[in-house]
């Protein structure tokens, strides 16, 4: 995930008009890489949030039903 983020965002300047397209592109690429891993019968939820870095900070949280024994998660952050 980190490599995909760096590839797409490393030298970019935030553009609100392009953020939606870029979020979708990154999410699709992350999901494709997960499917390539062929981990079996898993469902993947990929959520990409892009925002302008104005030095204020932000936090995002999500709620979902979770089974501690069989569900897992991964996250990556990128700031430039």
Short mmCIF file of C-alpha atoms in Angstrom, two decimals:
data_model
loop_
_atom_site.label_atom_id
_atom_site.label_comp_id
_atom_site.label_asym_id
_atom_site.label_seq_id
_atom_site.Cartn_x
_atom_site.Cartn_y
_atom_site.Cartn_z
CA UNK A 1 0.00 0.00 0.00
CA UNK A 2 2.77 2.40 0.91
CA UNK A 3 4.51 1.85 -2.40
CA UNK A 4 1.29 2.52 -4.33
CA UNK A 5 0.71 5.72 -2.36
CA UNK A 6 4.25 6.94 -3.01
CA UNK A 7 4.05 6.08 -6.70
CA UNK A 8 0.87 8.10 -7.24
CA UNK A 9 1.31 10.95 -4.75
CA UNK A 10 5.01 11.61 -4.14
CA UNK A 11 5.37 14.65 -6.38
CA UNK A 12 1.74 15.74 -6.55
CA UNK A 13 0.20 18.94 -5.26
CA UNK A 14 -3.32 18.57 -3.86
CA UNK A 15 -6.01 19.40 -6.39
CA UNK A 16 -9.61 19.11 -5.18
CA UNK A 17 -10.85 18.56 -8.73
CA UNK A 18 -8.55 15.55 -9.18
CA UNK A 19 -8.82 14.06 -5.67
CA UNK A 20 -11.86 11.89 -6.40
CA UNK A 21 -10.32 10.38 -9.54
CA UNK A 22 -7.00 9.79 -7.78
CA UNK A 23 -8.69 8.19 -4.76
CA UNK A 24 -10.55 5.77 -6.99
CA UNK A 25 -7.41 4.94 -8.98
CA UNK A 26 -5.39 4.21 -5.82
CA UNK A 27 -8.20 2.12 -4.28
CA UNK A 28 -8.54 0.01 -7.43
CA UNK A 29 -4.80 -0.60 -7.58
CA UNK A 30 -4.60 -1.62 -3.90
CA UNK A 31 -7.54 -3.98 -4.35
CA UNK A 32 -5.95 -5.52 -7.48
CA UNK A 33 -2.73 -6.17 -5.53
CA UNK A 34 -4.70 -7.83 -2.73
CA UNK A 35 -6.48 -10.08 -5.20
CA UNK A 36 -3.09 -11.02 -6.74
CA UNK A 37 -2.02 -12.36 -3.33
CA UNK A 38 -4.67 -15.10 -3.72
CA UNK A 39 -5.31 -15.39 0.02
CA UNK A 40 -8.46 -17.44 -0.41
CA UNK A 41 -12.01 -16.52 0.45
CA UNK A 42 -11.63 -12.96 1.63
CA UNK A 43 -13.63 -9.84 0.97
CA UNK A 44 -11.70 -6.62 0.66
CA UNK A 45 -12.80 -3.12 1.57
CA UNK A 46 -10.40 -0.44 0.38
CA UNK A 47 -10.97 3.11 1.55
CA UNK A 48 -8.81 5.98 0.27
CA UNK A 49 -9.13 9.48 1.70
CA UNK A 50 -7.19 12.37 0.20
CA UNK A 51 -7.07 15.80 1.76
CA UNK A 52 -5.04 18.94 1.55
CA UNK A 53 -2.27 19.26 4.13
CA UNK A 54 -2.75 22.69 5.67
CA UNK A 55 -0.98 21.85 8.92
CA UNK A 56 -4.23 21.44 10.84
CA UNK A 57 -4.34 17.66 11.03
CA UNK A 58 -7.30 15.37 10.55
CA UNK A 59 -8.54 12.09 11.86
CA UNK A 60 -10.90 9.61 10.29
CA UNK A 61 -12.61 6.66 11.87
CA UNK A 62 -14.90 3.94 10.55
CA UNK A 63 -17.32 1.61 12.27
CA UNK A 64 -18.09 -1.91 11.13
CA UNK A 65 -18.94 -5.33 12.46
CA UNK A 66 -15.72 -7.07 13.38
CA UNK A 67 -14.81 -10.64 14.25
CA UNK A 68 -11.58 -10.52 16.25
CA UNK A 69 -10.74 -14.12 15.34
CA UNK A 70 -11.05 -13.92 11.57
CA UNK A 71 -11.01 -10.25 10.48
CA UNK A 72 -7.96 -8.10 10.01
CA UNK A 73 -6.97 -4.70 8.76
CA UNK A 74 -4.06 -2.77 7.32
CA UNK A 75 -3.53 0.93 6.94
CA UNK A 76 -1.04 3.25 5.32
CA UNK A 77 -0.51 7.00 5.51
CA UNK A 78 1.28 9.30 3.13
CA UNK A 79 2.10 12.98 3.58
CA UNK A 80 4.10 15.21 1.28
#
